[in-house]
Coordinates of C-alpha atoms in Angstrom, one line a residue:
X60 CA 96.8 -46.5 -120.5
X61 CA 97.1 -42.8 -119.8
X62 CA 94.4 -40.2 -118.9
X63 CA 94.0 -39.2 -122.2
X64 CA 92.7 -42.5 -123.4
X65 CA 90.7 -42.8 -120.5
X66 CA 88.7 -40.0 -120.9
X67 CA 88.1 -41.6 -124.7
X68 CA 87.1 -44.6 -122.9
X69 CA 84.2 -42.9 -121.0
X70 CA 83.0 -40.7 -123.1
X71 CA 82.3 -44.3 -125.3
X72 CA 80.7 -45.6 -122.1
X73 CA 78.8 -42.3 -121.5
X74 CA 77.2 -42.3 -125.1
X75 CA 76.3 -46.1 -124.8
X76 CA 74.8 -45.5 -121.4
X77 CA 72.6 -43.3 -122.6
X78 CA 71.6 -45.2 -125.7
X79 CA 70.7 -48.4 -123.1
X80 CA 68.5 -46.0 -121.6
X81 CA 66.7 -44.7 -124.2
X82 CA 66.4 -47.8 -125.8
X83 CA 63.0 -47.6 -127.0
X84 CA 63.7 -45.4 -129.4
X85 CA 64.9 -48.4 -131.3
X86 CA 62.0 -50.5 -130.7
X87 CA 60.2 -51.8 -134.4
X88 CA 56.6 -50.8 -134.5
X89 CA 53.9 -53.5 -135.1
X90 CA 53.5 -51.8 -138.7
X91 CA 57.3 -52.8 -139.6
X92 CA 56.1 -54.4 -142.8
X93 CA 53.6 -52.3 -144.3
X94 CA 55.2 -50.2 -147.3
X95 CA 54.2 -47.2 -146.4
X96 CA 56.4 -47.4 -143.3
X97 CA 59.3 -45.5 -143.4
X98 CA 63.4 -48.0 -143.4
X99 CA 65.5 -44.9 -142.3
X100 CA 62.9 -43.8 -138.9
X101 CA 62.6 -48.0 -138.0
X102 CA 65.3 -50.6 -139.6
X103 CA 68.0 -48.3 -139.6
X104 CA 68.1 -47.2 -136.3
X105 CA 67.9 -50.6 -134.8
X106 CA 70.7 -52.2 -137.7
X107 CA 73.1 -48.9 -136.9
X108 CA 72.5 -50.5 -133.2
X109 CA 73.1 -53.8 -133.9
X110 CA 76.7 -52.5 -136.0
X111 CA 78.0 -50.4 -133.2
X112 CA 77.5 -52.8 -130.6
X113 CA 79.2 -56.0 -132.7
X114 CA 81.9 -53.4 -133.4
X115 CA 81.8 -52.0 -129.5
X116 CA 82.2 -55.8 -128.0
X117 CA 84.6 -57.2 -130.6
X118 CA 87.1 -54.5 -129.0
X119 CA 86.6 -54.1 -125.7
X120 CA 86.9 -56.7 -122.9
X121 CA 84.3 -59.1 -121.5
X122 CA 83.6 -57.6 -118.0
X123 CA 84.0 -54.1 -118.8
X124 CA 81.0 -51.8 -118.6
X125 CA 81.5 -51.0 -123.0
X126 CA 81.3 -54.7 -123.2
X127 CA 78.7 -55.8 -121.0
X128 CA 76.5 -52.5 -122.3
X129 CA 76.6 -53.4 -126.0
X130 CA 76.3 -56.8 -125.5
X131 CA 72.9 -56.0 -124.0
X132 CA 71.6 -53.8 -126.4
X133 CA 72.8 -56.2 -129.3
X134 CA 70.6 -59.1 -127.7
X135 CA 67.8 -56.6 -127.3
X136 CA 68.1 -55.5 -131.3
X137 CA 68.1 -59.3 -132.1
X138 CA 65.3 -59.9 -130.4
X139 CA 63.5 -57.2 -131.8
X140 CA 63.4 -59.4 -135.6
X141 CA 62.4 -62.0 -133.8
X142 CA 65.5 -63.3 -133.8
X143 CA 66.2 -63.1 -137.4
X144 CA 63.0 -63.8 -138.5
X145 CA 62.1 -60.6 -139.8
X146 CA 64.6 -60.4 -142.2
X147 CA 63.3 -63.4 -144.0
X148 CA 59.9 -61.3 -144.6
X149 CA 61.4 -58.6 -145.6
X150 CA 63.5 -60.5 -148.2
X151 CA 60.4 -62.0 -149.2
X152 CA 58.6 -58.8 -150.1
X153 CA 61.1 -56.7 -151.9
X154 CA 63.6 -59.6 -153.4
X155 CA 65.9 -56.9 -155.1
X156 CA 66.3 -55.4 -151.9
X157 CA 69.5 -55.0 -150.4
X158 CA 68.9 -53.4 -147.0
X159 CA 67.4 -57.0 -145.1
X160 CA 71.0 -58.7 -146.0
X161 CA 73.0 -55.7 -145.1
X162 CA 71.1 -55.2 -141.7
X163 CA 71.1 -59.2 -141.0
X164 CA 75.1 -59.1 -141.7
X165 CA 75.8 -56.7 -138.5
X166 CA 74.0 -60.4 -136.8
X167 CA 76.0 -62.7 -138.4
X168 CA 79.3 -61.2 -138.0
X169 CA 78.5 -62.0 -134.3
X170 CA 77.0 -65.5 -134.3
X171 CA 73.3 -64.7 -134.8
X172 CA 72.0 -66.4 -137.8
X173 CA 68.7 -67.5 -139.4
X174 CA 69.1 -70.1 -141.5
X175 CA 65.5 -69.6 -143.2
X176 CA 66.4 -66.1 -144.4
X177 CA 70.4 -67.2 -145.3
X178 CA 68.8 -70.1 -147.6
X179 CA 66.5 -67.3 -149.6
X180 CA 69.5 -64.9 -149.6
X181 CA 71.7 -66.9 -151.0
X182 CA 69.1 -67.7 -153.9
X183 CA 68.2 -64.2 -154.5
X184 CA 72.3 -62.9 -154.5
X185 CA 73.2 -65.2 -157.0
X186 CA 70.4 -63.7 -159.5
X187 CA 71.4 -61.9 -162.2
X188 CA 69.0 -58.9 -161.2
X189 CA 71.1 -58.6 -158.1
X190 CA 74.7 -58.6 -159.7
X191 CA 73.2 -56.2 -161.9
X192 CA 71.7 -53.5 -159.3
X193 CA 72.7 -50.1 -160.2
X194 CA 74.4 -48.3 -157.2
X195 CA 76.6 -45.9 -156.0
X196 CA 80.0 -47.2 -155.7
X197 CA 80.7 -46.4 -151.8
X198 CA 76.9 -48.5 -151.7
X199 CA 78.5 -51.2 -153.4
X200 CA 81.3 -51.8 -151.6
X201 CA 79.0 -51.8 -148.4
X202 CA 77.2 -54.7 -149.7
X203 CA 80.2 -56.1 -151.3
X204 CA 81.2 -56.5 -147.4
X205 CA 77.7 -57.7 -146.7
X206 CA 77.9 -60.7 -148.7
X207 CA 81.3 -61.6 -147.4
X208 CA 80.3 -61.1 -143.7
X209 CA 77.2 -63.6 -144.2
X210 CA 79.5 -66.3 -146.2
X211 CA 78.0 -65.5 -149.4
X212 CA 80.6 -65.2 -152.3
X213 CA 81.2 -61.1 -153.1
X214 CA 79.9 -60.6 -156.7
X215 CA 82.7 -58.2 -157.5
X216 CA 86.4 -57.3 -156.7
X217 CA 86.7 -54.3 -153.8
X218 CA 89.4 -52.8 -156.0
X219 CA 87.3 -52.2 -159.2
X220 CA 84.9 -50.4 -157.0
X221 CA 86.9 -48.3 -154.6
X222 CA 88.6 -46.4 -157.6
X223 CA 85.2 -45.1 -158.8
X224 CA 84.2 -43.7 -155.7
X225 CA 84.9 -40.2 -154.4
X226 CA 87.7 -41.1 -151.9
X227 CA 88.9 -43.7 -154.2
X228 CA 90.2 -40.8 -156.8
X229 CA 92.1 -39.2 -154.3
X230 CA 90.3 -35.9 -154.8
X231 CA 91.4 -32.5 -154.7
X232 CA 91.5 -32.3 -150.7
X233 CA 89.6 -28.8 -150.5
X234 CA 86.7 -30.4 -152.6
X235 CA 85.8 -32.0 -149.1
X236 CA 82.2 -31.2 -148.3
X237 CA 79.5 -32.9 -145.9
X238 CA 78.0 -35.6 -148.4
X239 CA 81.5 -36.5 -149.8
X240 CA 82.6 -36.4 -146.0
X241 CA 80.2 -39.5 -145.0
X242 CA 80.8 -41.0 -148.7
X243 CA 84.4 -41.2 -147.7
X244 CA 84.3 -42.5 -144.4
X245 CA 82.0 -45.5 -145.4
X246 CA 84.3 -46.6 -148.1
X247 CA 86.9 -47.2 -145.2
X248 CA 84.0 -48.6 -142.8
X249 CA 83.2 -51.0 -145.7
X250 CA 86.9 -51.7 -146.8
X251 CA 87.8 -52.8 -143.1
X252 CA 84.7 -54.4 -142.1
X253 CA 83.9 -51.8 -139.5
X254 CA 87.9 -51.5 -138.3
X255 CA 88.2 -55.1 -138.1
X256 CA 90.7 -55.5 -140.7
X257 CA 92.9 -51.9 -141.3
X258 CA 95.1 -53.7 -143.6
X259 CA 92.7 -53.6 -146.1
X260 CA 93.0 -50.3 -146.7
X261 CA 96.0 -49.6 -149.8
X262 CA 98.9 -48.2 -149.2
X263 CA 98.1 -45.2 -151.5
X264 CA 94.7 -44.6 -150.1
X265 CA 96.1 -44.8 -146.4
X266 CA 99.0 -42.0 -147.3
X267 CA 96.4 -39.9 -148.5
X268 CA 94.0 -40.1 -145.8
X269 CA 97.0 -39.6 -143.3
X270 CA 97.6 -36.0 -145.1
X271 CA 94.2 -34.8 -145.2
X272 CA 92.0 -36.2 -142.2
X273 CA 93.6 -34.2 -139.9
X274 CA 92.3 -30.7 -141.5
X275 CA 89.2 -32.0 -143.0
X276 CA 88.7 -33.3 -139.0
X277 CA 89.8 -29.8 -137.7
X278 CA 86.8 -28.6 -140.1
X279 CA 84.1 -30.8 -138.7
X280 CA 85.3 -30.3 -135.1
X281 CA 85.0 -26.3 -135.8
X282 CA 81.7 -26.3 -137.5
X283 CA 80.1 -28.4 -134.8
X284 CA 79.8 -31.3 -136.9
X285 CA 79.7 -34.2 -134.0
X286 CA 78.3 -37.1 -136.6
X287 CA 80.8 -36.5 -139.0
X288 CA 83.9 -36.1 -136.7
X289 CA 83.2 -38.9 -134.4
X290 CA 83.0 -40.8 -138.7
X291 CA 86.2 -39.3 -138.9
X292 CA 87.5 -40.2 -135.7
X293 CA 86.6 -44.0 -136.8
X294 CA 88.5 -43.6 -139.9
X295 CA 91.6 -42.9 -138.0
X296 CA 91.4 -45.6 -135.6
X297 CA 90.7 -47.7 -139.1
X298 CA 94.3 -47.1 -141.0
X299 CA 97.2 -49.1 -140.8
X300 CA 99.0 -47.0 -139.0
X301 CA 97.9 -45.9 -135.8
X302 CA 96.4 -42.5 -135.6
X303 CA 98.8 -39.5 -134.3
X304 CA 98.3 -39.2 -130.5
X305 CA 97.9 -35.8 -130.1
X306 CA 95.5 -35.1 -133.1
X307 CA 93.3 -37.9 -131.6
X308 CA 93.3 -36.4 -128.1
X309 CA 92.9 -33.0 -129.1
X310 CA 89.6 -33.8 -131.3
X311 CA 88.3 -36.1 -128.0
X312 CA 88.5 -33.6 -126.0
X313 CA 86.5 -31.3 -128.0
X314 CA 84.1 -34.3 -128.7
X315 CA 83.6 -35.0 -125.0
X316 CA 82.7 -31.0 -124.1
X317 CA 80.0 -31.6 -127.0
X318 CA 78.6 -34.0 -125.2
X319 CA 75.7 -33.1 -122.9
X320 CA 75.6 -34.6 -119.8
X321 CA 72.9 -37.7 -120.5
X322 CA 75.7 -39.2 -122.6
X323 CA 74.0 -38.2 -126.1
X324 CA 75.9 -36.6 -128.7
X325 CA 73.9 -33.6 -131.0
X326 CA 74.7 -34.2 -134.8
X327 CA 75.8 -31.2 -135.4
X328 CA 75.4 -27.7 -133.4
X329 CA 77.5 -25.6 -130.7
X330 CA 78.8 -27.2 -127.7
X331 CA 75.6 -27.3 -125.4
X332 CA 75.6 -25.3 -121.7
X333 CA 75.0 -27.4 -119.0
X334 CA 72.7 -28.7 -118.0
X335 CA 71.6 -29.4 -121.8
X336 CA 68.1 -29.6 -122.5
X337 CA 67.8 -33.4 -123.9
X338 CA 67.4 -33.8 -128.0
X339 CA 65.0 -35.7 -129.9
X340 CA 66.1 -38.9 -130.3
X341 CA 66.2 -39.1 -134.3
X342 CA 68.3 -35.9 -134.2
X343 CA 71.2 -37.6 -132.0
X344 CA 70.7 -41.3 -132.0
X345 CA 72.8 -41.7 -134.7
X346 CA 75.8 -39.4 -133.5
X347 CA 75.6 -40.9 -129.9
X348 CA 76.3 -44.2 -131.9
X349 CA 78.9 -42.7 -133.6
X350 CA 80.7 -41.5 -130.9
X351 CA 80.3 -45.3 -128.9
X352 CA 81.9 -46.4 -131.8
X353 CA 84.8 -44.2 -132.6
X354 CA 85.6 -44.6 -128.9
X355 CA 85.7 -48.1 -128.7
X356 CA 88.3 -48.4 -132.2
X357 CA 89.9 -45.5 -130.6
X358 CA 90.9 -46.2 -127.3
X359 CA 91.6 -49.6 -128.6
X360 CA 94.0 -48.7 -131.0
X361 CA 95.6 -46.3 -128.7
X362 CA 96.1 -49.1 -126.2
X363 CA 97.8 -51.3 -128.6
X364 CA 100.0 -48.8 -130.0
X365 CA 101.2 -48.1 -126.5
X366 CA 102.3 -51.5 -126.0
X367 CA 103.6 -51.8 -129.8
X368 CA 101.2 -53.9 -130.9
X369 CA 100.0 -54.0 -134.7
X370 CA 96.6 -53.6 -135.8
X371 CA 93.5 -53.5 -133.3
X372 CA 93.1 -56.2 -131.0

């Protein structure tokens, strides 16, 4: 492994250093259940946790700091829904919801099951009211992927859905903004269960991505745009073929000088001067995260290219 990939490999560390210190930040208040209490400042945080972290240990090595880190933090996330348990009360209380499956799945994919809340889910999927939700396709497709990663049977093809989302019509590439940005990365996130399986990505969709990452990743890195580029970063580490060297290590490089010295990651912003003052944690949580988990697909696909290896390991 050269020094390039290295220095991907600890800025990953650095970011998930600091998230083991701070946390508390991802601790559920005793109020997680009243409706008044707000999914995206409490579940979110802790299932984006819980995501990396499966994602984080399923390609790194037991032993190695990344590994033994995120394997931490994902037993402290479980235990924070009481092992599952919370999941079944959530369920409970908003049936048509789809956010308490598509949290519990990050779980599953790793071996932590409830087999109370599984039982419910599987009778409230196979409702017509839940085949019938309205969403936006690139949402679809994320609980399309849900489904499967819980062993509950998809209730529609991936193929019907990616062509009516905005990556999926192989836009004009200058119609690239912020919002279509993260649409477009989660369709690849969803397609290849979190970089687990690249070949799921079509050959069509994969050329096109090849052309136009690179500048639309050259525009994120320029306007300070850390959440989206590590995204982006993620999506290259997620195609068939692995991502060009240099591009990669060019973009890391500007990544890690974003990075303050605590390990956190700013969303968006110019490159801090050391020593940074630290952010609040709901304005760099999420991009810290992001950068743990491009790091880990990264360096790993890096590492099996150079031995000629297919795929991630």
């Amino acid at each position: 492994m050269n020094g390039e990939t290295v220095d991907v490999a600890r800025t990953g560390e650095a970011a998930l250093r600091w998230l083991s210190r701070n946390r508390a930040g991802f601790r559920l208040g005793d109020g997680v259940l009243d409706a008044a209490t707000e999914v995206d400042r409490t579940l979110k945080p802790l299932g984006e946790l819980a995501q990396v972290c499966v994602c984080v240990c399923r390609h790194t090595r037991p032993g190695t700091p990344h590994h033994r880190l995120a394997t931490e933090l994902l037993a402290f996330a479980w235990g924070q829904t009481d092992h599952g348990a919370l999941f079944l009360d959530l369920q409970r209380l908003e049936p048509a919801g789809t956010y308490p499956l598509e949290f519990y799945a990050a779980f599953a994919s790793a071996g932590l099951r409830h087999s109370g809340f599984e039982e419910f889910a599987a009778t409230v999927t196979g409702t017509r009211g839940w085949r019938a939700t309205e969403q936006y396709p690139n949402r679809l497709l994320g609980v399309l992927n849900t489904e499967r990663r819980t062993g509950l049977p998809a209730h529609e093809e991936d193929g019907t859905v990616l062509c009516r989302t905005w990556l999926g019509s192989l836009p004009e590439p200058w119609m690239f903004e912020r919002g279509a940005g993260y649409s477009a990365t989660h369709v690849i996130f969803h397609l290849t269960d979190w970089g687990r399986a690249v070949h799921q990505v079509p050959s069509w969709l994969a050329d096109y991505l090849e052309t136009w990452l690179p500048p639309w990743l050259d525009t994120c890195l320029d306007a300070g745009q850390w959440d989206l580029s590590c995204e982006l970063l993620a999506v290259a580490a997620s195609l068939p073929s692995p991502p060009d060297r240099a591009m990669v290590e060019d973009a890391w490089a500007t990544v890690a000088n974003a990075q303050e010295p605590s390990g956190a990651l700013a969303e968006a912003g110019p490159a801090p001067h050391r020593p940074a003052l630290p952010h609040d944690f709901l304005h760099c949580y999420h991009s810290t995260l992001m950068a743990a988990y491009a790091a880990a697909l990264t360096s790993a696909r890096l590492a099996c290219d150079a031995v000629g290896g297919q795929g991630l390991p």
